Amino acid sequence: DAKTTQPPSMDCAEGRAANLPCNHSTISGNEYVYWYRQIHSQGPQYIIHGLKNNETNEMASLIITEDRKSSTLILPHATLRDTAVYYCIVRVGAMEYGNKLVFGAGTILRVKS
Amino acid sequence: GAVVSQHPSRVICKSGTSVKIECRSLDFQATTMFWYRQFPKKSLMLMATSNEGSKATYEQGVEKDKFLINHASLTLSTLTVTSAHPEDSSFYICSAHLGGSYGYTFGSGTRLTVV
Protein backbone atom coordinates (compact mmCIF):
# COMPACT_ATOMS: atom_id res chain seq x y z
CA ASP A 1 0.00 0.00 0.00
CA ALA A 2 1.27 3.42 -0.92
CA LYS A 3 2.29 5.58 2.01
CA THR A 4 2.21 9.34 2.29
CA THR A 5 4.61 11.81 3.86
CA GLN A 6 3.47 15.21 5.06
CA PRO A 7 5.16 17.93 7.10
CA PRO A 8 3.98 17.75 10.73
CA SER A 9 2.90 21.37 10.87
CA MET A 10 2.58 24.58 8.87
CA ASP A 11 1.59 28.15 9.58
CA CYS A 12 -0.30 30.40 7.20
CA ALA A 13 -1.39 34.02 7.41
CA GLU A 14 -5.10 34.67 7.22
CA GLY A 15 -6.17 35.61 3.71
CA ARG A 16 -3.13 34.07 2.07
CA ALA A 17 -3.01 30.83 0.16
CA ALA A 18 -2.14 27.72 2.15
CA ASN A 19 -0.13 25.17 0.17
CA LEU A 20 0.05 21.76 1.83
CA PRO A 21 2.46 19.26 0.26
CA CYS A 22 2.23 15.49 0.25
CA ASN A 23 4.64 12.89 -1.03
CA HIS A 24 3.35 9.53 -2.23
CA SER A 25 6.24 8.18 -4.26
CA THR A 26 5.03 4.56 -4.20
CA ILE A 27 1.55 5.30 -5.49
CA SER A 28 0.27 2.85 -8.07
CA GLY A 29 -1.57 3.67 -11.26
CA ASN A 30 -5.09 3.07 -10.02
CA GLU A 31 -4.77 4.72 -6.64
CA TYR A 32 -6.46 8.02 -5.93
CA VAL A 33 -5.17 10.81 -3.71
CA TYR A 34 -7.70 12.00 -1.14
CA TRP A 35 -7.50 15.00 1.14
CA TYR A 36 -9.45 15.29 4.37
CA ARG A 37 -9.25 17.64 7.29
CA GLN A 38 -10.20 17.27 10.92
CA ILE A 39 -11.10 20.12 13.17
CA HIS A 40 -10.61 19.38 16.84
CA SER A 41 -13.01 16.75 18.24
CA GLN A 42 -14.95 16.40 15.01
CA GLY A 43 -15.07 13.74 12.33
CA PRO A 44 -12.88 14.23 9.26
CA GLN A 45 -14.28 16.36 6.47
CA TYR A 46 -13.78 15.48 2.83
CA ILE A 47 -12.00 18.17 0.84
CA ILE A 48 -11.07 16.86 -2.57
CA HIS A 49 -9.66 13.87 -4.41
CA GLY A 50 -8.00 13.14 -7.74
CA LEU A 51 -6.31 10.51 -9.84
CA LYS A 52 -4.13 12.22 -12.45
CA ASN A 53 -5.55 15.59 -13.36
CA ASN A 54 -5.62 18.68 -11.22
CA GLU A 55 -8.92 19.19 -9.50
CA THR A 56 -10.73 22.21 -8.10
CA ASN A 57 -13.88 22.59 -6.07
CA GLU A 58 -15.42 25.21 -3.84
CA MET A 59 -13.07 24.37 -1.00
CA ALA A 60 -9.68 23.83 -2.56
CA SER A 61 -7.50 22.89 -5.50
CA LEU A 62 -5.49 19.72 -5.83
CA ILE A 63 -2.34 19.76 -7.91
CA ILE A 64 -0.88 16.35 -8.75
CA THR A 65 2.55 16.12 -10.36
CA GLU A 66 2.82 14.43 -13.71
CA ASP A 67 4.63 11.44 -12.24
CA ARG A 68 1.97 11.35 -9.48
CA LYS A 69 4.61 10.99 -6.80
CA SER A 70 3.49 14.10 -4.99
CA SER A 71 0.59 16.49 -4.70
CA THR A 72 -0.28 19.85 -3.19
CA LEU A 73 -3.52 20.92 -1.62
CA ILE A 74 -4.18 24.62 -2.05
CA LEU A 75 -6.58 26.61 0.09
CA PRO A 76 -6.71 29.84 -1.92
CA HIS A 77 -7.67 32.26 0.87
CA ALA A 78 -7.13 30.66 4.25
CA THR A 79 -9.32 31.75 7.16
CA LEU A 80 -9.04 31.08 10.87
CA ARG A 81 -11.67 28.36 10.47
CA ASP A 82 -9.29 26.44 8.22
CA THR A 83 -7.08 25.67 11.21
CA ALA A 84 -7.17 21.87 11.35
CA VAL A 85 -5.22 18.69 10.77
CA TYR A 86 -5.01 17.94 7.06
CA TYR A 87 -4.64 14.37 5.92
CA CYS A 88 -3.35 13.26 2.54
CA ILE A 89 -4.41 9.69 1.91
CA VAL A 90 -3.81 7.29 -0.92
CA ARG A 91 -6.68 4.91 -1.38
CA VAL A 92 -5.50 1.38 -0.74
CA GLY A 93 -6.63 -2.04 -1.74
CA ALA A 94 -8.89 -3.56 -4.34
CA MET A 95 -12.67 -3.85 -4.18
CA GLU A 96 -12.53 -7.04 -2.15
CA TYR A 97 -10.70 -5.14 0.59
CA GLY A 98 -13.33 -2.45 0.76
CA ASN A 99 -11.10 0.37 -0.44
CA LYS A 100 -10.32 1.38 3.10
CA LEU A 101 -8.77 4.73 3.93
CA VAL A 102 -5.70 4.57 6.12
CA PHE A 103 -4.73 7.81 7.84
CA GLY A 104 -1.18 9.00 8.38
CA ALA A 105 -0.10 11.64 10.88
CA GLY A 106 -1.28 14.56 8.76
CA THR A 107 -0.25 18.22 8.80
CA ILE A 108 -1.41 20.60 11.49
CA LEU A 109 -2.25 23.83 9.69
CA ARG A 110 -2.43 26.91 11.87
CA VAL A 111 -3.96 29.96 10.24
CA LYS A 112 -2.93 33.09 12.06
CA SER A 113 -4.39 36.58 11.96
CA GLY B 1 -24.57 15.81 -0.05
CA ALA B 2 -23.96 12.50 1.67
CA VAL B 3 -24.53 12.70 5.43
CA VAL B 4 -23.53 10.22 8.09
CA SER B 5 -25.13 10.50 11.50
CA GLN B 6 -23.34 9.03 14.48
CA HIS B 7 -24.97 8.58 17.85
CA PRO B 8 -24.36 9.18 20.69
CA SER B 9 -21.85 12.01 20.49
CA ARG B 10 -20.73 11.42 24.06
CA VAL B 11 -21.21 8.53 26.44
CA ILE B 12 -19.95 7.74 29.90
CA CYS B 13 -20.27 4.19 31.12
CA LYS B 14 -19.12 2.07 34.02
CA SER B 15 -16.43 -0.56 33.70
CA GLY B 16 -17.83 -3.92 32.72
CA THR B 17 -20.83 -2.59 30.85
CA SER B 18 -21.36 -2.56 27.09
CA VAL B 19 -21.89 0.46 24.91
CA LYS B 20 -23.45 0.60 21.46
CA ILE B 21 -22.58 3.29 18.94
CA GLU B 22 -24.74 3.77 15.86
CA CYS B 23 -23.70 5.02 12.46
CA ARG B 24 -26.39 5.85 9.90
CA SER B 25 -26.14 7.02 6.32
CA LEU B 26 -29.03 9.45 6.03
CA ASP B 27 -29.48 10.07 2.33
CA PHE B 28 -27.63 7.26 0.63
CA GLN B 29 -27.04 3.55 0.87
CA ALA B 30 -23.58 2.70 2.09
CA THR B 31 -22.06 -0.41 0.60
CA THR B 32 -19.26 -0.29 3.12
CA MET B 33 -18.79 1.37 6.48
CA PHE B 34 -15.60 1.76 8.48
CA TRP B 35 -14.90 2.20 12.16
CA TYR B 36 -11.96 4.18 13.46
CA ARG B 37 -10.54 4.90 16.86
CA GLN B 38 -8.60 8.02 17.78
CA PHE B 39 -6.52 8.75 20.85
CA PRO B 40 -5.80 12.33 21.92
CA LYS B 41 -3.43 14.13 19.56
CA LYS B 42 -3.10 11.02 17.44
CA SER B 43 -4.31 10.11 14.00
CA LEU B 44 -7.29 7.90 13.21
CA MET B 45 -6.66 4.19 13.51
CA LEU B 46 -8.80 1.92 11.36
CA MET B 47 -10.44 -0.77 13.46
CA ALA B 48 -12.63 -2.65 11.03
CA THR B 49 -14.45 -2.65 7.72
CA SER B 50 -18.15 -3.38 7.84
CA ASN B 51 -20.01 -4.73 4.81
CA GLU B 52 -23.77 -5.00 4.70
CA GLY B 53 -24.96 -8.54 5.25
CA SER B 54 -21.57 -10.04 5.96
CA LYS B 55 -19.06 -10.27 8.75
CA ALA B 56 -16.82 -7.34 9.49
CA THR B 57 -13.15 -7.46 8.61
CA TYR B 58 -11.00 -6.46 11.54
CA GLU B 59 -7.57 -4.90 11.37
CA GLN B 60 -4.68 -6.70 12.96
CA GLY B 61 -4.62 -6.31 16.70
CA VAL B 62 -8.29 -5.37 17.06
CA GLU B 63 -10.25 -7.79 19.22
CA LYS B 64 -13.37 -8.81 17.36
CA ASP B 65 -15.03 -10.12 20.50
CA LYS B 66 -14.39 -6.83 22.23
CA PHE B 67 -15.59 -4.60 19.43
CA LEU B 68 -18.70 -6.15 17.90
CA ILE B 69 -19.74 -4.72 14.56
CA ASN B 70 -23.10 -5.28 12.93
CA HIS B 71 -24.10 -3.95 9.52
CA ALA B 72 -27.65 -5.19 9.19
CA SER B 73 -28.78 -2.77 6.50
CA LEU B 74 -27.35 -0.47 3.86
CA THR B 75 -27.94 2.51 6.11
CA LEU B 76 -26.95 1.32 9.57
CA SER B 77 -23.81 -0.05 11.17
CA THR B 78 -23.30 -0.44 14.91
CA LEU B 79 -20.19 -0.81 17.03
CA THR B 80 -20.64 -2.37 20.45
CA VAL B 81 -17.82 -2.06 22.94
CA THR B 82 -18.33 -5.06 25.20
CA SER B 83 -17.25 -5.27 28.83
CA ALA B 84 -15.76 -1.81 28.59
CA HIS B 85 -12.66 -0.87 30.56
CA PRO B 86 -11.02 2.52 31.09
CA GLU B 87 -8.45 1.77 28.38
CA ASP B 88 -11.34 1.60 25.89
CA SER B 89 -11.97 5.29 26.47
CA SER B 90 -11.40 6.98 23.16
CA PHE B 91 -12.95 8.88 20.26
CA TYR B 92 -14.70 6.50 17.89
CA ILE B 93 -15.56 7.59 14.36
CA CYS B 94 -17.49 5.86 11.63
CA SER B 95 -17.29 6.40 7.91
CA ALA B 96 -19.48 5.36 5.02
CA HIS B 97 -18.47 4.69 1.47
CA LEU B 98 -20.73 4.97 -1.55
CA GLY B 99 -18.53 2.74 -3.65
CA GLY B 100 -16.28 3.22 -6.64
CA SER B 101 -14.13 6.34 -6.53
CA TYR B 102 -16.66 8.34 -4.55
CA GLY B 103 -15.45 10.02 -1.40
CA TYR B 104 -15.89 8.83 2.11
CA THR B 105 -18.22 10.58 4.53
CA PHE B 106 -17.48 10.58 8.24
CA GLY B 107 -19.70 10.78 11.27
CA SER B 108 -19.11 13.42 13.90
CA GLY B 109 -17.60 10.91 16.30
CA THR B 110 -18.43 9.45 19.71
CA ARG B 111 -16.43 10.32 22.80
CA LEU B 112 -16.49 7.25 25.05
CA THR B 113 -15.38 7.55 28.64
CA VAL B 114 -15.27 4.42 30.78
CA VAL B 115 -15.14 5.05 34.51
PDB file of C-alpha atoms in Angstrom:
ATOM      1  CA  ASP A   1       0.000   0.000   0.000  1.00  0.00           C
ATOM      2  CA  ALA A   2       1.267   3.418  -0.917  1.00  0.00           C
ATOM      3  CA  LYS A   3       2.289   5.577   2.006  1.00  0.00           C
ATOM      4  CA  THR A   4       2.210   9.337   2.287  1.00  0.00           C
ATOM      5  CA  THR A   5       4.605  11.807   3.856  1.00  0.00           C
ATOM      6  CA  GLN A   6       3.468  15.214   5.057  1.00  0.00           C
ATOM      7  CA  PRO A   7       5.158  17.931   7.095  1.00  0.00           C
ATOM      8  CA  PRO A   8       3.984  17.748  10.726  1.00  0.00           C
ATOM      9  CA  SER A   9       2.899  21.373  10.867  1.00  0.00           C
ATOM     10  CA  MET A  10       2.581  24.582   8.875  1.00  0.00           C
ATOM     11  CA  ASP A  11       1.588  28.147   9.577  1.00  0.00           C
ATOM     12  CA  CYS A  12      -0.302  30.402   7.201  1.00  0.00           C
ATOM     13  CA  ALA A  13      -1.392  34.021   7.408  1.00  0.00           C
ATOM     14  CA  GLU A  14      -5.095  34.668   7.224  1.00  0.00           C
ATOM     15  CA  GLY A  15      -6.171  35.611   3.707  1.00  0.00           C
ATOM     16  CA  ARG A  16      -3.134  34.072   2.072  1.00  0.00           C
ATOM     17  CA  ALA A  17      -3.013  30.827   0.157  1.00  0.00           C
ATOM     18  CA  ALA A  18      -2.137  27.724   2.148  1.00  0.00           C
ATOM     19  CA  ASN A  19      -0.134  25.170   0.172  1.00  0.00           C
ATOM     20  CA  LEU A  20       0.046  21.763   1.833  1.00  0.00           C
ATOM     21  CA  PRO A  21       2.457  19.265   0.261  1.00  0.00           C
ATOM     22  CA  CYS A  22       2.225  15.490   0.254  1.00  0.00           C
ATOM     23  CA  ASN A  23       4.645  12.888  -1.028  1.00  0.00           C
ATOM     24  CA  HIS A  24       3.349   9.532  -2.234  1.00  0.00           C
ATOM     25  CA  SER A  25       6.238   8.179  -4.260  1.00  0.00           C
ATOM     26  CA  THR A  26       5.029   4.561  -4.204  1.00  0.00           C
ATOM     27  CA  ILE A  27       1.545   5.303  -5.488  1.00  0.00           C
ATOM     28  CA  SER A  28       0.273   2.848  -8.067  1.00  0.00           C
ATOM     29  CA  GLY A  29      -1.567   3.671 -11.261  1.00  0.00           C
ATOM     30  CA  ASN A  30      -5.086   3.073 -10.021  1.00  0.00           C
ATOM     31  CA  GLU A  31      -4.775   4.720  -6.640  1.00  0.00           C
ATOM     32  CA  TYR A  32      -6.464   8.021  -5.929  1.00  0.00           C
ATOM     33  CA  VAL A  33      -5.171  10.812  -3.711  1.00  0.00           C
ATOM     34  CA  TYR A  34      -7.705  11.998  -1.145  1.00  0.00           C
ATOM     35  CA  TRP A  35      -7.501  15.005   1.141  1.00  0.00           C
ATOM     36  CA  TYR A  36      -9.449  15.288   4.367  1.00  0.00           C
ATOM     37  CA  ARG A  37      -9.246  17.639   7.290  1.00  0.00           C
ATOM     38  CA  GLN A  38     -10.198  17.266  10.923  1.00  0.00           C
ATOM     39  CA  ILE A  39     -11.098  20.121  13.171  1.00  0.00           C
ATOM     40  CA  HIS A  40     -10.610  19.380  16.844  1.00  0.00           C
ATOM     41  CA  SER A  41     -13.006  16.751  18.237  1.00  0.00           C
ATOM     42  CA  GLN A  42     -14.947  16.400  15.011  1.00  0.00           C
ATOM     43  CA  GLY A  43     -15.072  13.738  12.334  1.00  0.00           C
ATOM     44  CA  PRO A  44     -12.877  14.229   9.264  1.00  0.00           C
ATOM     45  CA  GLN A  45     -14.283  16.355   6.475  1.00  0.00           C
ATOM     46  CA  TYR A  46     -13.779  15.477   2.828  1.00  0.00           C
ATOM     47  CA  ILE A  47     -12.002  18.172   0.845  1.00  0.00           C
ATOM     48  CA  ILE A  48     -11.074  16.856  -2.572  1.00  0.00           C
ATOM     49  CA  HIS A  49      -9.662  13.868  -4.413  1.00  0.00           C
ATOM     50  CA  GLY A  50      -7.999  13.143  -7.741  1.00  0.00           C
ATOM     51  CA  LEU A  51      -6.312  10.509  -9.842  1.00  0.00           C
ATOM     52  CA  LYS A  52      -4.131  12.216 -12.449  1.00  0.00           C
ATOM     53  CA  ASN A  53      -5.547  15.586 -13.364  1.00  0.00           C
ATOM     54  CA  ASN A  54      -5.615  18.680 -11.222  1.00  0.00           C
ATOM     55  CA  GLU A  55      -8.924  19.191  -9.500  1.00  0.00           C
ATOM     56  CA  THR A  56     -10.730  22.210  -8.101  1.00  0.00           C
ATOM     57  CA  ASN A  57     -13.876  22.588  -6.074  1.00  0.00           C
ATOM     58  CA  GLU A  58     -15.415  25.214  -3.841  1.00  0.00           C
ATOM     59  CA  MET A  59     -13.075  24.369  -0.995  1.00  0.00           C
ATOM     60  CA  ALA A  60      -9.681  23.827  -2.555  1.00  0.00           C
ATOM     61  CA  SER A  61      -7.498  22.890  -5.497  1.00  0.00           C
ATOM     62  CA  LEU A  62      -5.486  19.720  -5.827  1.00  0.00           C
ATOM     63  CA  ILE A  63      -2.339  19.765  -7.911  1.00  0.00           C
ATOM     64  CA  ILE A  64      -0.882  16.349  -8.754  1.00  0.00           C
ATOM     65  CA  THR A  65       2.548  16.123 -10.363  1.00  0.00           C
ATOM     66  CA  GLU A  66       2.822  14.433 -13.715  1.00  0.00           C
ATOM     67  CA  ASP A  67       4.629  11.435 -12.240  1.00  0.00           C
ATOM     68  CA  ARG A  68       1.971  11.348  -9.478  1.00  0.00           C
ATOM     69  CA  LYS A  69       4.612  10.994  -6.796  1.00  0.00           C
ATOM     70  CA  SER A  70       3.495  14.096  -4.991  1.00  0.00           C
ATOM     71  CA  SER A  71       0.591  16.488  -4.701  1.00  0.00           C
ATOM     72  CA  THR A  72      -0.279  19.847  -3.185  1.00  0.00           C
ATOM     73  CA  LEU A  73      -3.523  20.925  -1.619  1.00  0.00           C
ATOM     74  CA  ILE A  74      -4.180  24.618  -2.050  1.00  0.00           C
ATOM     75  CA  LEU A  75      -6.575  26.610   0.091  1.00  0.00           C
ATOM     76  CA  PRO A  76      -6.713  29.845  -1.917  1.00  0.00           C
ATOM     77  CA  HIS A  77      -7.675  32.257   0.866  1.00  0.00           C
ATOM     78  CA  ALA A  78      -7.126  30.665   4.253  1.00  0.00           C
ATOM     79  CA  THR A  79      -9.320  31.746   7.156  1.00  0.00           C
ATOM     80  CA  LEU A  80      -9.036  31.078  10.874  1.00  0.00           C
ATOM     81  CA  ARG A  81     -11.667  28.365  10.467  1.00  0.00           C
ATOM     82  CA  ASP A  82      -9.293  26.438   8.217  1.00  0.00           C
ATOM     83  CA  THR A  83      -7.076  25.670  11.209  1.00  0.00           C
ATOM     84  CA  ALA A  84      -7.170  21.874  11.352  1.00  0.00           C
ATOM     85  CA  VAL A  85      -5.217  18.691  10.771  1.00  0.00           C
ATOM     86  CA  TYR A  86      -5.012  17.940   7.056  1.00  0.00           C
ATOM     87  CA  TYR A  87      -4.638  14.375   5.919  1.00  0.00           C
ATOM     88  CA  CYS A  88      -3.350  13.265   2.537  1.00  0.00           C
ATOM     89  CA  ILE A  89      -4.407   9.687   1.907  1.00  0.00           C
ATOM     90  CA  VAL A  90      -3.815   7.287  -0.921  1.00  0.00           C
ATOM     91  CA  ARG A  91      -6.682   4.910  -1.377  1.00  0.00           C
ATOM     92  CA  VAL A  92      -5.498   1.378  -0.740  1.00  0.00           C
ATOM     93  CA  GLY A  93      -6.632  -2.038  -1.742  1.00  0.00           C
ATOM     94  CA  ALA A  94      -8.892  -3.557  -4.343  1.00  0.00           C
ATOM     95  CA  MET A  95     -12.671  -3.846  -4.179  1.00  0.00           C
ATOM     96  CA  GLU A  96     -12.527  -7.037  -2.153  1.00  0.00           C
ATOM     97  CA  TYR A  97     -10.703  -5.144   0.591  1.00  0.00           C
ATOM     98  CA  GLY A  98     -13.332  -2.453   0.759  1.00  0.00           C
ATOM     99  CA  ASN A  99     -11.100   0.369  -0.441  1.00  0.00           C
ATOM    100  CA  LYS A 100     -10.319   1.377   3.096  1.00  0.00           C
ATOM    101  CA  LEU A 101      -8.768   4.730   3.927  1.00  0.00           C
ATOM    102  CA  VAL A 102      -5.699   4.566   6.121  1.00  0.00           C
ATOM    103  CA  PHE A 103      -4.733   7.805   7.836  1.00  0.00           C
ATOM    104  CA  GLY A 104      -1.182   9.002   8.383  1.00  0.00           C
ATOM    105  CA  ALA A 105      -0.102  11.636  10.879  1.00  0.00           C
ATOM    106  CA  GLY A 106      -1.283  14.559   8.762  1.00  0.00           C
ATOM    107  CA  THR A 107      -0.248  18.222   8.799  1.00  0.00           C
ATOM    108  CA  ILE A 108      -1.406  20.602  11.488  1.00  0.00           C
ATOM    109  CA  LEU A 109      -2.245  23.831   9.691  1.00  0.00           C
ATOM    110  CA  ARG A 110      -2.426  26.913  11.870  1.00  0.00           C
ATOM    111  CA  VAL A 111      -3.958  29.958  10.243  1.00  0.00           C
ATOM    112  CA  LYS A 112      -2.929  33.090  12.065  1.00  0.00           C
ATOM    113  CA  SER A 113      -4.385  36.576  11.961  1.00  0.00           C
TER     114      SER A 113
ATOM    115  CA  GLY B   1     -24.567  15.813  -0.052  1.00  0.00           C
ATOM    116  CA  ALA B   2     -23.960  12.498   1.671  1.00  0.00           C
ATOM    117  CA  VAL B   3     -24.534  12.699   5.428  1.00  0.00           C
ATOM    118  CA  VAL B   4     -23.529  10.219   8.095  1.00  0.00           C
ATOM    119  CA  SER B   5     -25.132  10.497  11.497  1.00  0.00           C
ATOM    120  CA  GLN B   6     -23.337   9.027  14.482  1.00  0.00           C
ATOM    121  CA  HIS B   7     -24.969   8.582  17.854  1.00  0.00           C
ATOM    122  CA  PRO B   8     -24.359   9.185  20.688  1.00  0.00           C
ATOM    123  CA  SER B   9     -21.849  12.007  20.487  1.00  0.00           C
ATOM    124  CA  ARG B  10     -20.734  11.416  24.057  1.00  0.00           C
ATOM    125  CA  VAL B  11     -21.212   8.531  26.442  1.00  0.00           C
ATOM    126  CA  ILE B  12     -19.951   7.736  29.899  1.00  0.00           C
ATOM    127  CA  CYS B  13     -20.268   4.189  31.118  1.00  0.00           C
ATOM    128  CA  LYS B  14     -19.120   2.074  34.018  1.00  0.00           C
ATOM    129  CA  SER B  15     -16.432  -0.558  33.698  1.00  0.00           C
ATOM    130  CA  GLY B  16     -17.830  -3.922  32.716  1.00  0.00           C
ATOM    131  CA  THR B  17     -20.826  -2.594  30.847  1.00  0.00           C
ATOM    132  CA  SER B  18     -21.362  -2.562  27.094  1.00  0.00           C
ATOM    133  CA  VAL B  19     -21.893   0.464  24.915  1.00  0.00           C
ATOM    134  CA  LYS B  20     -23.449   0.598  21.462  1.00  0.00           C
ATOM    135  CA  ILE B  21     -22.582   3.291  18.941  1.00  0.00           C
ATOM    136  CA  GLU B  22     -24.744   3.773  15.855  1.00  0.00           C
ATOM    137  CA  CYS B  23     -23.700   5.016  12.461  1.00  0.00           C
ATOM    138  CA  ARG B  24     -26.386   5.854   9.898  1.00  0.00           C
ATOM    139  CA  SER B  25     -26.139   7.018   6.322  1.00  0.00           C
ATOM    140  CA  LEU B  26     -29.033   9.451   6.026  1.00  0.00           C
ATOM    141  CA  ASP B  27     -29.478  10.070   2.330  1.00  0.00           C
ATOM    142  CA  PHE B  28     -27.632   7.260   0.631  1.00  0.00           C
ATOM    143  CA  GLN B  29     -27.038   3.552   0.868  1.00  0.00           C
ATOM    144  CA  ALA B  30     -23.580   2.698   2.085  1.00  0.00           C
ATOM    145  CA  THR B  31     -22.057  -0.412   0.598  1.00  0.00           C
ATOM    146  CA  THR B  32     -19.265  -0.285   3.123  1.00  0.00           C
ATOM    147  CA  MET B  33     -18.789   1.369   6.479  1.00  0.00           C
ATOM    148  CA  PHE B  34     -15.595   1.760   8.477  1.00  0.00           C
ATOM    149  CA  TRP B  35     -14.897   2.199  12.163  1.00  0.00           C
ATOM    150  CA  TYR B  36     -11.957   4.176  13.463  1.00  0.00           C
ATOM    151  CA  ARG B  37     -10.539   4.904  16.860  1.00  0.00           C
ATOM    152  CA  GLN B  38      -8.595   8.022  17.775  1.00  0.00           C
ATOM    153  CA  PHE B  39      -6.522   8.746  20.852  1.00  0.00           C
ATOM    154  CA  PRO B  40      -5.802  12.333  21.919  1.00  0.00           C
ATOM    155  CA  LYS B  41      -3.428  14.129  19.555  1.00  0.00           C
ATOM    156  CA  LYS B  42      -3.097  11.020  17.442  1.00  0.00           C
ATOM    157  CA  SER B  43      -4.313  10.106  13.997  1.00  0.00           C
ATOM    158  CA  LEU B  44      -7.288   7.898  13.211  1.00  0.00           C
ATOM    159  CA  MET B  45      -6.660   4.191  13.508  1.00  0.00           C
ATOM    160  CA  LEU B  46      -8.799   1.919  11.359  1.00  0.00           C
ATOM    161  CA  MET B  47     -10.436  -0.765  13.456  1.00  0.00           C
ATOM    162  CA  ALA B  48     -12.631  -2.650  11.030  1.00  0.00           C
ATOM    163  CA  THR B  49     -14.449  -2.652   7.724  1.00  0.00           C
ATOM    164  CA  SER B  50     -18.150  -3.376   7.840  1.00  0.00           C
ATOM    165  CA  ASN B  51     -20.007  -4.731   4.808  1.00  0.00           C
ATOM    166  CA  GLU B  52     -23.774  -5.005   4.703  1.00  0.00           C
ATOM    167  CA  GLY B  53     -24.962  -8.537   5.247  1.00  0.00           C
ATOM    168  CA  SER B  54     -21.570 -10.042   5.956  1.00  0.00           C
ATOM    169  CA  LYS B  55     -19.061 -10.265   8.749  1.00  0.00           C
ATOM    170  CA  ALA B  56     -16.822  -7.336   9.486  1.00  0.00           C
ATOM    171  CA  THR B  57     -13.150  -7.462   8.612  1.00  0.00           C
ATOM    172  CA  TYR B  58     -11.002  -6.457  11.541  1.00  0.00           C
ATOM    173  CA  GLU B  59      -7.569  -4.898  11.370  1.00  0.00           C
ATOM    174  CA  GLN B  60      -4.679  -6.700  12.964  1.00  0.00           C
ATOM    175  CA  GLY B  61      -4.616  -6.315  16.704  1.00  0.00           C
ATOM    176  CA  VAL B  62      -8.292  -5.373  17.064  1.00  0.00           C
ATOM    177  CA  GLU B  63     -10.246  -7.789  19.224  1.00  0.00           C
ATOM    178  CA  LYS B  64     -13.368  -8.811  17.358  1.00  0.00           C
ATOM    179  CA  ASP B  65     -15.033 -10.124  20.498  1.00  0.00           C
ATOM    180  CA  LYS B  66     -14.391  -6.827  22.228  1.00  0.00           C
ATOM    181  CA  PHE B  67     -15.595  -4.605  19.427  1.00  0.00           C
ATOM    182  CA  LEU B  68     -18.696  -6.149  17.896  1.00  0.00           C
ATOM    183  CA  ILE B  69     -19.743  -4.720  14.558  1.00  0.00           C
ATOM    184  CA  ASN B  70     -23.096  -5.283  12.932  1.00  0.00           C
ATOM    185  CA  HIS B  71     -24.100  -3.945   9.521  1.00  0.00           C
ATOM    186  CA  ALA B  72     -27.646  -5.186   9.193  1.00  0.00           C
ATOM    187  CA  SER B  73     -28.784  -2.772   6.504  1.00  0.00           C
ATOM    188  CA  LEU B  74     -27.355  -0.471   3.858  1.00  0.00           C
ATOM    189  CA  THR B  75     -27.941   2.514   6.114  1.00  0.00           C
ATOM    190  CA  LEU B  76     -26.945   1.321   9.568  1.00  0.00           C
ATOM    191  CA  SER B  77     -23.809  -0.050  11.174  1.00  0.00           C
ATOM    192  CA  THR B  78     -23.303  -0.443  14.905  1.00  0.00           C
ATOM    193  CA  LEU B  79     -20.193  -0.806  17.025  1.00  0.00           C
ATOM    194  CA  THR B  80     -20.642  -2.371  20.448  1.00  0.00           C
ATOM    195  CA  VAL B  81     -17.818  -2.063  22.941  1.00  0.00           C
ATOM    196  CA  THR B  82     -18.334  -5.057  25.199  1.00  0.00           C
ATOM    197  CA  SER B  83     -17.247  -5.266  28.825  1.00  0.00           C
ATOM    198  CA  ALA B  84     -15.760  -1.812  28.587  1.00  0.00           C
ATOM    199  CA  HIS B  85     -12.661  -0.875  30.559  1.00  0.00           C
ATOM    200  CA  PRO B  86     -11.019   2.521  31.093  1.00  0.00           C
ATOM    201  CA  GLU B  87      -8.445   1.773  28.383  1.00  0.00           C
ATOM    202  CA  ASP B  88     -11.335   1.603  25.887  1.00  0.00           C
ATOM    203  CA  SER B  89     -11.969   5.289  26.474  1.00  0.00           C
ATOM    204  CA  SER B  90     -11.399   6.978  23.160  1.00  0.00           C
ATOM    205  CA  PHE B  91     -12.950   8.883  20.264  1.00  0.00           C
ATOM    206  CA  TYR B  92     -14.702   6.497  17.891  1.00  0.00           C
ATOM    207  CA  ILE B  93     -15.559   7.591  14.360  1.00  0.00           C
ATOM    208  CA  CYS B  94     -17.487   5.862  11.626  1.00  0.00           C
ATOM    209  CA  SER B  95     -17.288   6.400   7.912  1.00  0.00           C
ATOM    210  CA  ALA B  96     -19.482   5.362   5.017  1.00  0.00           C
ATOM    211  CA  HIS B  97     -18.473   4.687   1.473  1.00  0.00           C
ATOM    212  CA  LEU B  98     -20.725   4.974  -1.551  1.00  0.00           C
ATOM    213  CA  GLY B  99     -18.532   2.737  -3.650  1.00  0.00           C
ATOM    214  CA  GLY B 100     -16.278   3.216  -6.635  1.00  0.00           C
ATOM    215  CA  SER B 101     -14.129   6.337  -6.534  1.00  0.00           C
ATOM    216  CA  TYR B 102     -16.659   8.339  -4.552  1.00  0.00           C
ATOM    217  CA  GLY B 103     -15.445  10.023  -1.404  1.00  0.00           C
ATOM    218  CA  TYR B 104     -15.890   8.825   2.114  1.00  0.00           C
ATOM    219  CA  THR B 105     -18.220  10.576   4.530  1.00  0.00           C
ATOM    220  CA  PHE B 106     -17.475  10.580   8.236  1.00  0.00           C
ATOM    221  CA  GLY B 107     -19.696  10.776  11.268  1.00  0.00           C
ATOM    222  CA  SER B 108     -19.111  13.422  13.902  1.00  0.00           C
ATOM    223  CA  GLY B 109     -17.595  10.913  16.300  1.00  0.00           C
ATOM    224  CA  THR B 110     -18.430   9.454  19.707  1.00  0.00           C
ATOM    225  CA  ARG B 111     -16.432  10.319  22.797  1.00  0.00           C
ATOM    226  CA  LEU B 112     -16.486   7.246  25.054  1.00  0.00           C
ATOM    227  CA  THR B 113     -15.378   7.554  28.641  1.00  0.00           C
ATOM    228  CA  VAL B 114     -15.268   4.420  30.778  1.00  0.00           C
ATOM    229  CA  VAL B 115     -15.140   5.054  34.513  1.00  0.00           C
TER     230      VAL B 115
END
